[in-house]
mmCIF file of C-alpha atoms and ligand atoms in Angstrom:
data_model
loop_
_atom_site.group_PDB
_atom_site.id
_atom_site.type_symbol
_atom_site.label_atom_id
_atom_site.label_comp_id
_atom_site.label_asym_id
_atom_site.label_seq_id
_atom_site.Cartn_x
_atom_site.Cartn_y
_atom_site.Cartn_z
ATOM 1 C CA MET A 1 -15.557 -9.159 11.624
ATOM 2 C CA LYS A 2 -15.876 -6.576 9.154
ATOM 3 C CA ALA A 3 -14.051 -6.427 5.733
ATOM 4 C CA LEU A 4 -13.143 -3.260 3.736
ATOM 5 C CA VAL A 5 -12.554 -4.139 -0.130
ATOM 6 C CA THR A 6 -11.085 -1.475 -1.956
ATOM 7 C CA GLY A 7 -11.762 -1.968 -5.469
ATOM 8 C CA ILE A 8 -14.560 -3.827 -4.845
ATOM 9 C CA SER A 9 -16.413 -3.906 -8.617
ATOM 10 C CA GLY A 10 -13.451 -5.136 -10.231
ATOM 11 C CA PHE A 11 -12.335 -8.567 -11.023
ATOM 12 C CA VAL A 12 -11.128 -9.976 -8.009
ATOM 13 C CA GLY A 13 -12.295 -7.716 -5.646
ATOM 14 C CA SER A 14 -16.544 -8.880 -7.243
ATOM 15 C CA HIS A 15 -14.688 -12.679 -6.303
ATOM 16 C CA MET A 16 -13.281 -11.270 -3.119
ATOM 17 C CA ALA A 17 -16.977 -9.605 -1.978
ATOM 18 C CA GLU A 18 -18.498 -13.609 -2.966
ATOM 19 C CA PHE A 19 -16.247 -15.700 -0.627
ATOM 20 C CA LEU A 20 -16.162 -12.736 2.544
ATOM 21 C CA LEU A 21 -20.149 -13.021 2.287
ATOM 22 C CA ARG A 22 -19.698 -16.608 2.163
ATOM 23 C CA GLN A 23 -17.518 -16.304 5.547
ATOM 24 C CA GLY A 24 -20.415 -14.303 6.937
ATOM 25 C CA ALA A 25 -18.221 -10.942 6.716
ATOM 26 C CA GLU A 26 -19.945 -7.665 6.778
ATOM 27 C CA VAL A 27 -18.425 -6.258 3.407
ATOM 28 C CA VAL A 28 -18.395 -3.096 2.676
ATOM 29 C CA GLY A 29 -16.543 -1.777 -0.828
ATOM 30 C CA THR A 30 -14.447 1.290 -2.120
ATOM 31 C CA ILE A 31 -15.930 2.521 -5.380
ATOM 32 C CA ARG A 32 -15.288 5.742 -7.803
ATOM 33 C CA ASN A 33 -18.099 7.690 -9.693
ATOM 34 C CA ARG A 34 -17.010 5.810 -12.820
ATOM 35 C CA SER A 35 -16.873 2.618 -11.262
ATOM 36 C CA ARG A 36 -18.891 0.229 -13.411
ATOM 37 C CA MET A 37 -21.778 -1.922 -11.376
ATOM 38 C CA ASP A 38 -22.187 -4.998 -13.749
ATOM 39 C CA HIS A 39 -19.680 -7.514 -11.610
ATOM 40 C CA ILE A 40 -21.647 -6.829 -8.577
ATOM 41 C CA SER A 41 -24.592 -6.291 -9.177
ATOM 42 C CA HIS A 42 -25.785 -9.574 -8.219
ATOM 43 C CA LEU A 43 -24.580 -8.663 -4.279
ATOM 44 C CA LEU A 44 -25.966 -4.994 -4.168
ATOM 45 C CA LYS A 45 -28.203 -6.113 -1.523
ATOM 46 C CA ASP A 46 -25.767 -7.580 0.725
ATOM 47 C CA ILE A 47 -22.785 -5.513 0.893
ATOM 48 C CA ARG A 48 -22.569 -1.281 1.389
ATOM 49 C CA LEU A 49 -20.636 0.437 -1.335
ATOM 50 C CA GLU A 50 -18.609 4.224 -0.432
ATOM 51 C CA GLU A 51 -17.477 6.105 -2.959
ATOM 52 C CA CYS A 52 -14.156 7.296 -2.455
ATOM 53 C CA GLU A 53 -11.331 8.211 -4.942
ATOM 54 C CA LEU A 54 -8.126 6.550 -3.423
ATOM 55 C CA ARG A 55 -5.504 9.357 -4.869
ATOM 56 C CA ASP A 56 -7.294 11.687 -2.989
ATOM 57 C CA PRO A 57 -5.722 11.473 0.745
ATOM 58 C CA PHE A 58 -9.702 13.774 2.829
ATOM 59 C CA SER A 59 -11.413 10.885 0.641
ATOM 60 C CA VAL A 60 -9.786 7.905 2.001
ATOM 61 C CA GLU A 61 -9.182 8.938 5.730
ATOM 62 C CA SER A 62 -12.913 10.029 5.970
ATOM 63 C CA LEU A 63 -13.604 6.576 5.084
ATOM 64 C CA ILE A 64 -10.990 5.090 7.337
ATOM 65 C CA ASP A 65 -12.662 7.200 10.263
ATOM 66 C CA ARG A 66 -15.927 6.118 9.517
ATOM 67 C CA GLU A 67 -15.781 2.419 8.639
ATOM 68 C CA ARG A 68 -13.020 1.080 10.611
ATOM 69 C CA PRO A 69 -12.601 -1.811 9.082
ATOM 70 C CA ASP A 70 -10.951 -4.942 10.971
ATOM 71 C CA LEU A 71 -9.666 -6.583 7.023
ATOM 72 C CA ILE A 72 -8.759 -4.304 4.388
ATOM 73 C CA PHE A 73 -8.011 -6.458 1.259
ATOM 74 C CA HIS A 74 -6.538 -3.356 -0.763
ATOM 75 C CA LEU A 75 -7.355 -4.812 -4.622
ATOM 76 C CA ALA A 76 -8.111 -1.499 -6.578
ATOM 77 C CA ALA A 77 -5.429 -0.609 -9.082
ATOM 78 C CA GLN A 78 -4.727 0.565 -12.397
ATOM 79 C CA SER A 79 -3.790 -3.760 -13.296
ATOM 80 C CA PHE A 80 -3.187 -3.680 -17.067
ATOM 81 C CA VAL A 81 0.240 -3.652 -18.097
ATOM 82 C CA PRO A 82 0.071 -2.198 -21.274
ATOM 83 C CA THR A 83 -1.592 1.074 -19.718
ATOM 84 C CA SER A 84 1.292 1.054 -17.902
ATOM 85 C CA TRP A 85 3.863 2.244 -21.079
ATOM 86 C CA ASN A 86 0.959 4.542 -22.002
ATOM 87 C CA SER A 87 0.191 6.115 -19.043
ATOM 88 C CA PRO A 88 3.301 5.292 -16.786
ATOM 89 C CA ILE A 89 2.950 8.638 -14.338
ATOM 90 C CA ASP A 90 -0.468 8.050 -13.846
ATOM 91 C CA THR A 91 -0.393 3.951 -13.209
ATOM 92 C CA ILE A 92 2.781 4.920 -10.402
ATOM 93 C CA HIS A 93 1.005 7.802 -8.841
ATOM 94 C CA ASN A 94 -2.518 5.538 -9.141
ATOM 95 C CA ASN A 95 -1.030 2.389 -7.394
ATOM 96 C CA VAL A 96 1.188 3.978 -5.094
ATOM 97 C CA ALA A 97 -0.611 7.314 -4.093
ATOM 98 C CA GLY A 98 -3.584 5.370 -3.648
ATOM 99 C CA GLN A 99 -1.885 2.904 -0.715
ATOM 100 C CA VAL A 100 0.524 5.688 1.036
ATOM 101 C CA ASN A 101 -2.934 7.345 1.392
ATOM 102 C CA LEU A 102 -4.536 4.412 2.476
ATOM 103 C CA PHE A 103 -1.442 3.450 5.066
ATOM 104 C CA GLU A 104 -1.608 6.990 6.201
ATOM 105 C CA ALA A 105 -5.116 6.985 7.990
ATOM 106 C CA VAL A 106 -4.388 3.424 9.274
ATOM 107 C CA ARG A 107 -1.910 4.825 10.807
ATOM 108 C CA ARG A 108 -3.088 7.956 12.096
ATOM 109 C CA PHE A 109 -6.393 6.603 13.258
ATOM 110 C CA GLY A 110 -4.560 4.039 15.187
ATOM 111 C CA LEU A 111 -6.476 0.879 13.526
ATOM 112 C CA LYS A 112 -5.374 -2.093 14.289
ATOM 113 C CA ALA A 113 -6.579 -3.639 11.075
ATOM 114 C CA LYS A 114 -4.990 -6.131 9.218
ATOM 115 C CA ILE A 115 -4.274 -5.427 5.176
ATOM 116 C CA GLN A 116 -3.623 -7.259 2.741
ATOM 117 C CA ILE A 117 -1.650 -5.366 -0.309
ATOM 118 C CA ALA A 118 -1.951 -7.407 -4.032
ATOM 119 C CA CYS A 119 1.487 -7.501 -5.033
ATOM 120 C CA SER A 120 2.209 -8.935 -8.516
ATOM 121 C CA SER A 121 5.068 -11.314 -9.817
ATOM 122 C CA GLU A 122 5.815 -8.674 -12.838
ATOM 123 C CA GLU A 123 7.923 -7.750 -10.259
ATOM 124 C CA TYR A 124 10.214 -10.248 -10.594
ATOM 125 C CA GLY A 125 10.516 -8.811 -14.422
ATOM 126 C CA GLN A 126 13.658 -10.365 -16.579
ATOM 127 C CA VAL A 127 14.112 -13.877 -14.992
ATOM 128 C CA GLU A 128 16.652 -16.474 -16.116
ATOM 129 C CA PRO A 129 14.998 -19.815 -16.837
ATOM 130 C CA GLU A 130 17.161 -21.516 -14.382
ATOM 131 C CA GLU A 131 16.617 -19.132 -11.756
ATOM 132 C CA THR A 132 12.833 -20.982 -11.526
ATOM 133 C CA PRO A 133 10.318 -21.543 -10.249
ATOM 134 C CA ILE A 134 10.651 -18.342 -8.784
ATOM 135 C CA LYS A 135 11.054 -18.070 -4.819
ATOM 136 C CA GLU A 136 10.571 -14.539 -2.452
ATOM 137 C CA THR A 137 14.005 -14.372 -2.782
ATOM 138 C CA ASN A 138 14.614 -14.122 -5.945
ATOM 139 C CA PRO A 139 15.875 -10.634 -7.235
ATOM 140 C CA LEU A 140 13.398 -7.821 -8.979
ATOM 141 C CA ARG A 141 14.141 -6.799 -12.132
ATOM 142 C CA PRO A 142 10.886 -4.822 -13.152
ATOM 143 C CA LEU A 143 10.678 -4.428 -16.676
ATOM 144 C CA SER A 144 7.577 -1.995 -16.984
ATOM 145 C CA PRO A 145 6.155 0.917 -14.563
ATOM 146 C CA TYR A 146 3.058 -0.870 -13.772
ATOM 147 C CA ALA A 147 5.611 -4.008 -12.434
ATOM 148 C CA ILE A 148 7.482 -0.650 -10.502
ATOM 149 C CA SER A 149 4.347 0.554 -9.237
ATOM 150 C CA LYS A 150 4.108 -2.849 -7.930
ATOM 151 C CA VAL A 151 7.513 -2.798 -6.139
ATOM 152 C CA ALA A 152 6.402 -0.044 -4.622
ATOM 153 C CA GLN A 153 3.645 -1.389 -3.230
ATOM 154 C CA ASP A 154 5.312 -3.973 -1.755
ATOM 155 C CA TYR A 155 8.232 -2.357 -0.369
ATOM 156 C CA LEU A 156 5.877 0.882 1.532
ATOM 157 C CA GLY A 157 3.918 -2.693 2.885
ATOM 158 C CA TYR A 158 7.399 -3.860 4.320
ATOM 159 C CA GLN A 159 8.247 -0.247 5.286
ATOM 160 C CA TYR A 160 4.546 0.858 6.850
ATOM 161 C CA HIS A 161 5.241 -2.393 8.653
ATOM 162 C CA ARG A 162 8.813 -1.729 10.423
ATOM 163 C CA SER A 163 8.184 1.398 10.718
ATOM 164 C CA TYR A 164 4.892 2.074 12.224
ATOM 165 C CA GLY A 165 4.222 -1.582 13.036
ATOM 166 C CA LEU A 166 1.003 -1.961 10.767
ATOM 167 C CA HIS A 167 -0.279 -5.265 9.872
ATOM 168 C CA VAL A 168 0.501 -5.387 6.460
ATOM 169 C CA VAL A 169 0.742 -9.150 4.619
ATOM 170 C CA ARG A 170 2.078 -8.933 1.112
ATOM 171 C CA THR A 171 0.843 -11.133 -1.104
ATOM 172 C CA ILE A 172 2.544 -11.149 -4.282
ATOM 173 C CA THR A 173 -0.126 -13.409 -6.755
ATOM 174 C CA PHE A 174 1.036 -14.454 -10.461
ATOM 175 C CA ASN A 175 -1.682 -14.613 -13.151
ATOM 176 C CA HIS A 176 -5.440 -15.476 -12.317
ATOM 177 C CA THR A 177 -7.783 -15.785 -14.583
ATOM 178 C CA GLY A 178 -11.805 -17.076 -14.355
ATOM 179 C CA PRO A 179 -14.838 -15.373 -14.921
ATOM 180 C CA ARG A 180 -15.487 -11.899 -14.923
ATOM 181 C CA ARG A 181 -11.808 -11.082 -15.918
ATOM 182 C CA GLY A 182 -11.446 -8.038 -17.989
ATOM 183 C CA GLU A 183 -11.216 -8.522 -21.900
ATOM 184 C CA GLN A 184 -8.047 -6.711 -21.945
ATOM 185 C CA PHE A 185 -6.229 -9.681 -20.319
ATOM 186 C CA VAL A 186 -4.606 -12.622 -22.832
ATOM 187 C CA THR A 187 -6.869 -15.623 -21.668
ATOM 188 C CA SER A 188 -10.564 -13.526 -21.453
ATOM 189 C CA ASN A 189 -9.669 -11.692 -24.733
ATOM 190 C CA PHE A 190 -8.908 -15.160 -26.491
ATOM 191 C CA ALA A 191 -11.667 -16.210 -25.109
ATOM 192 C CA LYS A 192 -13.851 -12.992 -26.209
ATOM 193 C CA GLN A 193 -12.863 -13.957 -29.136
ATOM 194 C CA ILE A 194 -13.495 -17.669 -29.559
ATOM 195 C CA VAL A 195 -17.153 -16.468 -28.466
ATOM 196 C CA ASP A 196 -17.545 -13.430 -30.663
ATOM 197 C CA ILE A 197 -16.342 -15.903 -33.703
ATOM 198 C CA GLU A 198 -19.222 -18.774 -32.675
ATOM 199 C CA LYS A 199 -21.791 -16.480 -32.633
ATOM 200 C CA GLY A 200 -20.995 -14.803 -36.184
ATOM 201 C CA ARG A 201 -20.459 -11.735 -34.123
ATOM 202 C CA LYS A 202 -16.742 -11.872 -35.872
ATOM 203 C CA PRO A 203 -14.738 -12.740 -39.226
ATOM 204 C CA PRO A 204 -12.637 -16.560 -37.742
ATOM 205 C CA VAL A 205 -9.756 -15.037 -36.965
ATOM 206 C CA LEU A 206 -8.306 -14.573 -33.967
ATOM 207 C CA HIS A 207 -5.472 -12.008 -33.154
ATOM 208 C CA VAL A 208 -2.496 -12.530 -30.565
ATOM 209 C CA GLY A 209 0.331 -10.929 -29.206
ATOM 210 C CA ASN A 210 3.420 -12.845 -27.835
ATOM 211 C CA LEU A 211 2.591 -16.331 -27.781
ATOM 212 C CA GLN A 212 5.914 -17.581 -26.441
ATOM 213 C CA ALA A 213 5.596 -16.205 -22.751
ATOM 214 C CA LYS A 214 5.020 -18.555 -20.355
ATOM 215 C CA ARG A 215 2.725 -17.686 -17.173
ATOM 216 C CA ASP A 216 1.420 -19.783 -13.837
ATOM 217 C CA PHE A 217 -2.088 -18.817 -13.618
ATOM 218 C CA THR A 218 -4.320 -19.604 -10.920
ATOM 219 C CA ASP A 219 -7.883 -19.758 -10.816
ATOM 220 C CA VAL A 220 -9.338 -16.306 -9.270
ATOM 221 C CA ARG A 221 -11.619 -18.091 -6.845
ATOM 222 C CA ASP A 222 -8.817 -20.057 -5.156
ATOM 223 C CA VAL A 223 -6.437 -16.196 -5.371
ATOM 224 C CA VAL A 224 -9.572 -15.042 -3.254
ATOM 225 C CA ARG A 225 -9.137 -17.708 -0.729
ATOM 226 C CA GLY A 226 -5.366 -17.001 -0.336
ATOM 227 C CA TYR A 227 -6.145 -13.608 0.030
ATOM 228 C CA TRP A 228 -8.335 -13.812 2.963
ATOM 229 C CA LEU A 229 -5.993 -16.892 4.847
ATOM 230 C CA ALA A 230 -2.894 -14.643 4.208
ATOM 231 C CA LEU A 231 -5.224 -12.552 6.751
ATOM 232 C CA GLU A 232 -6.115 -15.585 8.949
ATOM 233 C CA LYS A 233 -2.102 -16.847 9.196
ATOM 234 C CA GLY A 234 0.454 -15.070 7.245
ATOM 235 C CA GLN A 235 3.208 -12.719 9.408
ATOM 236 C CA PRO A 236 2.403 -9.331 9.272
ATOM 237 C CA GLY A 237 5.365 -7.718 7.241
ATOM 238 C CA GLU A 238 6.120 -11.172 5.294
ATOM 239 C CA ASN A 239 5.506 -11.981 1.247
ATOM 240 C CA TYR A 240 3.962 -14.416 -0.084
ATOM 241 C CA ASN A 241 3.990 -16.472 -3.599
ATOM 242 C CA ILE A 242 0.443 -17.056 -4.602
ATOM 243 C CA ALA A 243 0.827 -19.656 -7.587
ATOM 244 C CA SER A 244 0.321 -22.841 -8.972
ATOM 245 C CA GLY A 245 3.414 -23.962 -9.900
ATOM 246 C CA THR A 246 2.765 -24.912 -13.549
ATOM 247 C CA CYS A 247 3.083 -22.872 -16.146
ATOM 248 C CA TYR A 248 2.195 -22.795 -19.885
ATOM 249 C CA THR A 249 3.314 -20.975 -23.070
ATOM 250 C CA ILE A 250 0.313 -18.764 -24.064
ATOM 251 C CA ALA A 251 0.272 -21.081 -27.464
ATOM 252 C CA GLU A 252 -0.661 -23.353 -24.757
ATOM 253 C CA MET A 253 -3.481 -21.569 -22.818
ATOM 254 C CA LEU A 254 -4.749 -20.730 -26.935
ATOM 255 C CA GLU A 255 -4.791 -24.325 -27.612
ATOM 256 C CA MET A 256 -6.404 -25.228 -24.931
ATOM 257 C CA LEU A 257 -9.176 -22.925 -25.028
ATOM 258 C CA LEU A 258 -9.888 -23.871 -28.902
ATOM 259 C CA SER A 259 -10.103 -27.215 -27.848
ATOM 260 C CA PHE A 260 -13.166 -25.905 -25.771
ATOM 261 C CA SER A 261 -14.818 -25.020 -28.989
ATOM 262 C CA ASP A 262 -16.215 -26.468 -32.082
ATOM 263 C CA VAL A 263 -15.679 -23.347 -34.509
ATOM 264 C CA ARG A 264 -12.409 -23.399 -36.865
ATOM 265 C CA ILE A 265 -10.294 -20.583 -36.218
ATOM 266 C CA GLU A 266 -7.104 -19.035 -38.357
ATOM 267 C CA VAL A 267 -4.717 -17.231 -35.630
ATOM 268 C CA LYS A 268 -3.232 -14.125 -36.647
ATOM 269 C CA THR A 269 -0.007 -11.775 -34.858
ATOM 270 C CA ASP A 270 -1.603 -8.152 -34.302
ATOM 271 C CA PRO A 271 2.026 -6.232 -34.040
ATOM 272 C CA SER A 272 0.072 -3.697 -31.982
ATOM 273 C CA ARG A 273 -0.305 -6.567 -29.246
ATOM 274 C CA LEU A 274 3.098 -7.024 -28.550
ATOM 275 C CA ARG A 275 5.106 -4.907 -26.311
ATOM 276 C CA PRO A 276 8.018 -3.100 -25.666
ATOM 277 C CA SER A 277 9.208 -5.175 -23.287
ATOM 278 C CA ASP A 278 7.650 -8.383 -22.289
ATOM 279 C CA VAL A 279 8.025 -11.016 -18.929
ATOM 280 C CA GLU A 280 9.233 -13.919 -20.465
ATOM 281 C CA ILE A 281 8.570 -16.682 -18.165
ATOM 282 C CA LEU A 282 6.804 -16.643 -14.795
ATOM 283 C CA LEU A 283 7.156 -19.991 -12.508
ATOM 284 C CA GLY A 284 6.041 -19.245 -8.807
ATOM 285 C CA ASP A 285 7.134 -21.116 -5.863
ATOM 286 C CA SER A 286 4.455 -21.054 -3.434
ATOM 287 C CA ALA A 287 5.694 -23.537 -0.528
ATOM 288 C CA LYS A 288 6.451 -20.551 1.505
ATOM 289 C CA PHE A 289 2.358 -19.164 1.708
ATOM 290 C CA ARG A 290 1.664 -22.428 1.403
ATOM 291 C CA ALA A 291 3.475 -23.983 4.515
ATOM 292 C CA ALA A 292 2.567 -20.652 6.593
ATOM 293 C CA THR A 293 -1.044 -20.853 5.160
ATOM 294 C CA GLY A 294 -2.140 -24.188 4.456
ATOM 295 C CA TRP A 295 -3.303 -22.582 0.992
ATOM 296 C CA GLN A 296 -3.120 -25.107 -1.850
ATOM 297 C CA PRO A 297 -5.168 -24.420 -5.763
ATOM 298 C CA GLU A 298 -8.113 -26.456 -5.631
ATOM 299 C CA ILE A 299 -9.673 -25.613 -9.327
ATOM 300 C CA PRO A 300 -8.048 -26.785 -12.378
ATOM 301 C CA PHE A 301 -6.603 -24.978 -15.216
ATOM 302 C CA GLU A 302 -9.523 -26.496 -17.745
ATOM 303 C CA ARG A 303 -12.046 -25.703 -15.440
ATOM 304 C CA THR A 304 -11.513 -22.010 -14.965
ATOM 305 C CA LEU A 305 -11.180 -21.406 -18.542
ATOM 306 C CA LYS A 306 -13.992 -23.551 -19.551
ATOM 307 C CA ASP A 307 -15.827 -21.263 -17.059
ATOM 308 C CA LEU A 308 -14.638 -18.707 -19.262
ATOM 309 C CA LEU A 309 -15.847 -19.607 -21.891
ATOM 310 C CA GLN A 310 -19.180 -19.683 -20.520
ATOM 311 C CA TYR A 311 -19.404 -16.477 -18.566
ATOM 312 C CA TRP A 312 -18.315 -14.688 -22.061
ATOM 313 C CA ARG A 313 -21.057 -17.042 -23.972
ATOM 314 C CA SER A 314 -23.837 -16.155 -21.182
ATOM 315 C CA GLN A 315 -23.063 -12.180 -21.881
ATOM 316 C CA PRO A 316 -25.520 -10.668 -24.362
HETATM 317 N N1 GDD B 401 -3.446 -8.961 -23.154
HETATM 318 C C1 GDD B 401 -3.156 -9.438 -24.040
HETATM 319 N N2 GDD B 401 -1.442 -10.456 -23.675
HETATM 320 C C2 GDD B 401 -1.302 -11.098 -24.801
HETATM 321 C C3 GDD B 401 -1.754 -11.329 -26.178
HETATM 322 N N3 GDD B 401 -1.588 -12.164 -26.754
HETATM 323 C C4 GDD B 401 -0.033 -12.271 -26.265
HETATM 324 N N4 GDD B 401 0.032 -11.748 -24.811
HETATM 325 C C5 GDD B 401 0.837 -12.425 -23.605
HETATM 326 O O1 GDD B 401 -0.147 -13.127 -22.387
HETATM 327 C C6 GDD B 401 0.919 -12.306 -21.901
HETATM 328 C C7 GDD B 401 -0.423 -12.486 -20.374
HETATM 329 O O2 GDD B 401 -0.982 -11.043 -20.223
HETATM 330 P P1 GDD B 401 -1.669 -10.502 -19.566
HETATM 331 O O3 GDD B 401 -3.111 -11.216 -19.620
HETATM 332 O O4 GDD B 401 -2.261 -8.953 -20.098
HETATM 333 O O5 GDD B 401 -1.329 -10.004 -18.172
HETATM 334 P P2 GDD B 401 -0.110 -9.228 -17.545
HETATM 335 O O6 GDD B 401 0.678 -8.949 -18.344
HETATM 336 O O7 GDD B 401 1.074 -11.516 -17.736
HETATM 337 O O8 GDD B 401 -0.461 -9.133 -16.060
HETATM 338 C C8 GDD B 401 -0.901 -9.980 -15.811
HETATM 339 O O9 GDD B 401 -0.919 -10.691 -14.495
HETATM 340 C C9 GDD B 401 0.048 -9.921 -13.323
HETATM 341 C C10 GDD B 401 0.452 -11.144 -12.637
HETATM 342 O O10 GDD B 401 2.322 -11.896 -13.231
HETATM 343 C C11 GDD B 401 -0.699 -8.868 -12.589
HETATM 344 O O11 GDD B 401 -0.412 -7.962 -11.831
HETATM 345 C C12 GDD B 401 -1.659 -7.974 -14.183
HETATM 346 O O12 GDD B 401 -2.267 -7.381 -13.493
HETATM 347 C C13 GDD B 401 -2.189 -8.906 -14.819
HETATM 348 O O13 GDD B 401 -3.126 -9.274 -13.963
HETATM 349 C C14 GDD B 401 1.641 -11.602 -21.698
HETATM 350 O O14 GDD B 401 3.106 -12.033 -21.772
HETATM 351 C C15 GDD B 401 1.218 -11.231 -23.309
HETATM 352 O O15 GDD B 401 2.691 -10.573 -23.806
HETATM 353 C C16 GDD B 401 -3.123 -10.497 -26.322
HETATM 354 O O16 GDD B 401 -3.503 -10.381 -27.338
HETATM 355 N N5 GDD B 401 -3.562 -9.690 -25.029
#
């Protein structure tokens, strides 16, 4: 069983690779020449890396022709919401063109590969409290260029399945975190600031943005198991929420992180961290996915946050 992971050097990609190796899969991953390798350096003897620019159809076609994978986990993306306001065209082009190139290559070579695509709960966007927990049938009211790019990826998955019979499973993942989470994302950003304060690298002031937003967090290690199950048991063309079913305000998440540290810290709002529009609440209903695959999250949020703090404490 050969599995191709796009974006293998990223946060989720590295955990996906570890999970696939434990399943005994042959793992091939795409990187770009500017990809950081620190998340996968411990895996290099067990995986194969292929340089591929997903925006370039020639690059993708030759990769797919050469590798002919059985499973594709399409995780490569511009995944940080604020970046999408600074460079909306780049985010949309990167995320949408990359996926179209992948689908077209699979289609043209007549591959029977099963493809998981990483859609996002950001697609739901403006959600009213009475519309939670969010089901796959909720309306999509995207609030950022990033969310738009994910809506397009999501519906392209549907369309390529209907038009050409591609085996695409659309996973709509709510927030996820854990060791190696990029430091711009909120859980990791706060954890790193706490560790920097613990180590005396920064004054005891923690900078924050909107603490009122509510998010539904799942551990990345539970998420990648979900992606595997999505291809094992999910129906092609279908979309599935992957979520814990519990949400916290960002303030509550911060309190939890602070409770795992001994240092005294002042919390200060940094206006540059506020967004032009922020999704107020994401609380997911993953009953459809659980019924189809038997998936359920196993790692409690407290442990995820402790492991994340530990990750930053172990960094040089
Ligand atoms: N990044 C960041 N966010 C902050 C901060 N302070 C408060 N927040 C709030 O924390 C929430 C989470 O922000 P992020 O961690 O940046 O994640 P996201 O925008 O919810 O997007 C993540 O989840 C999506 C799924 O819902 C993913 O699709 C996306 O790629 C990303 O992982 C947002 O409401 C944001 O305004 C801060 O200092 N930094």
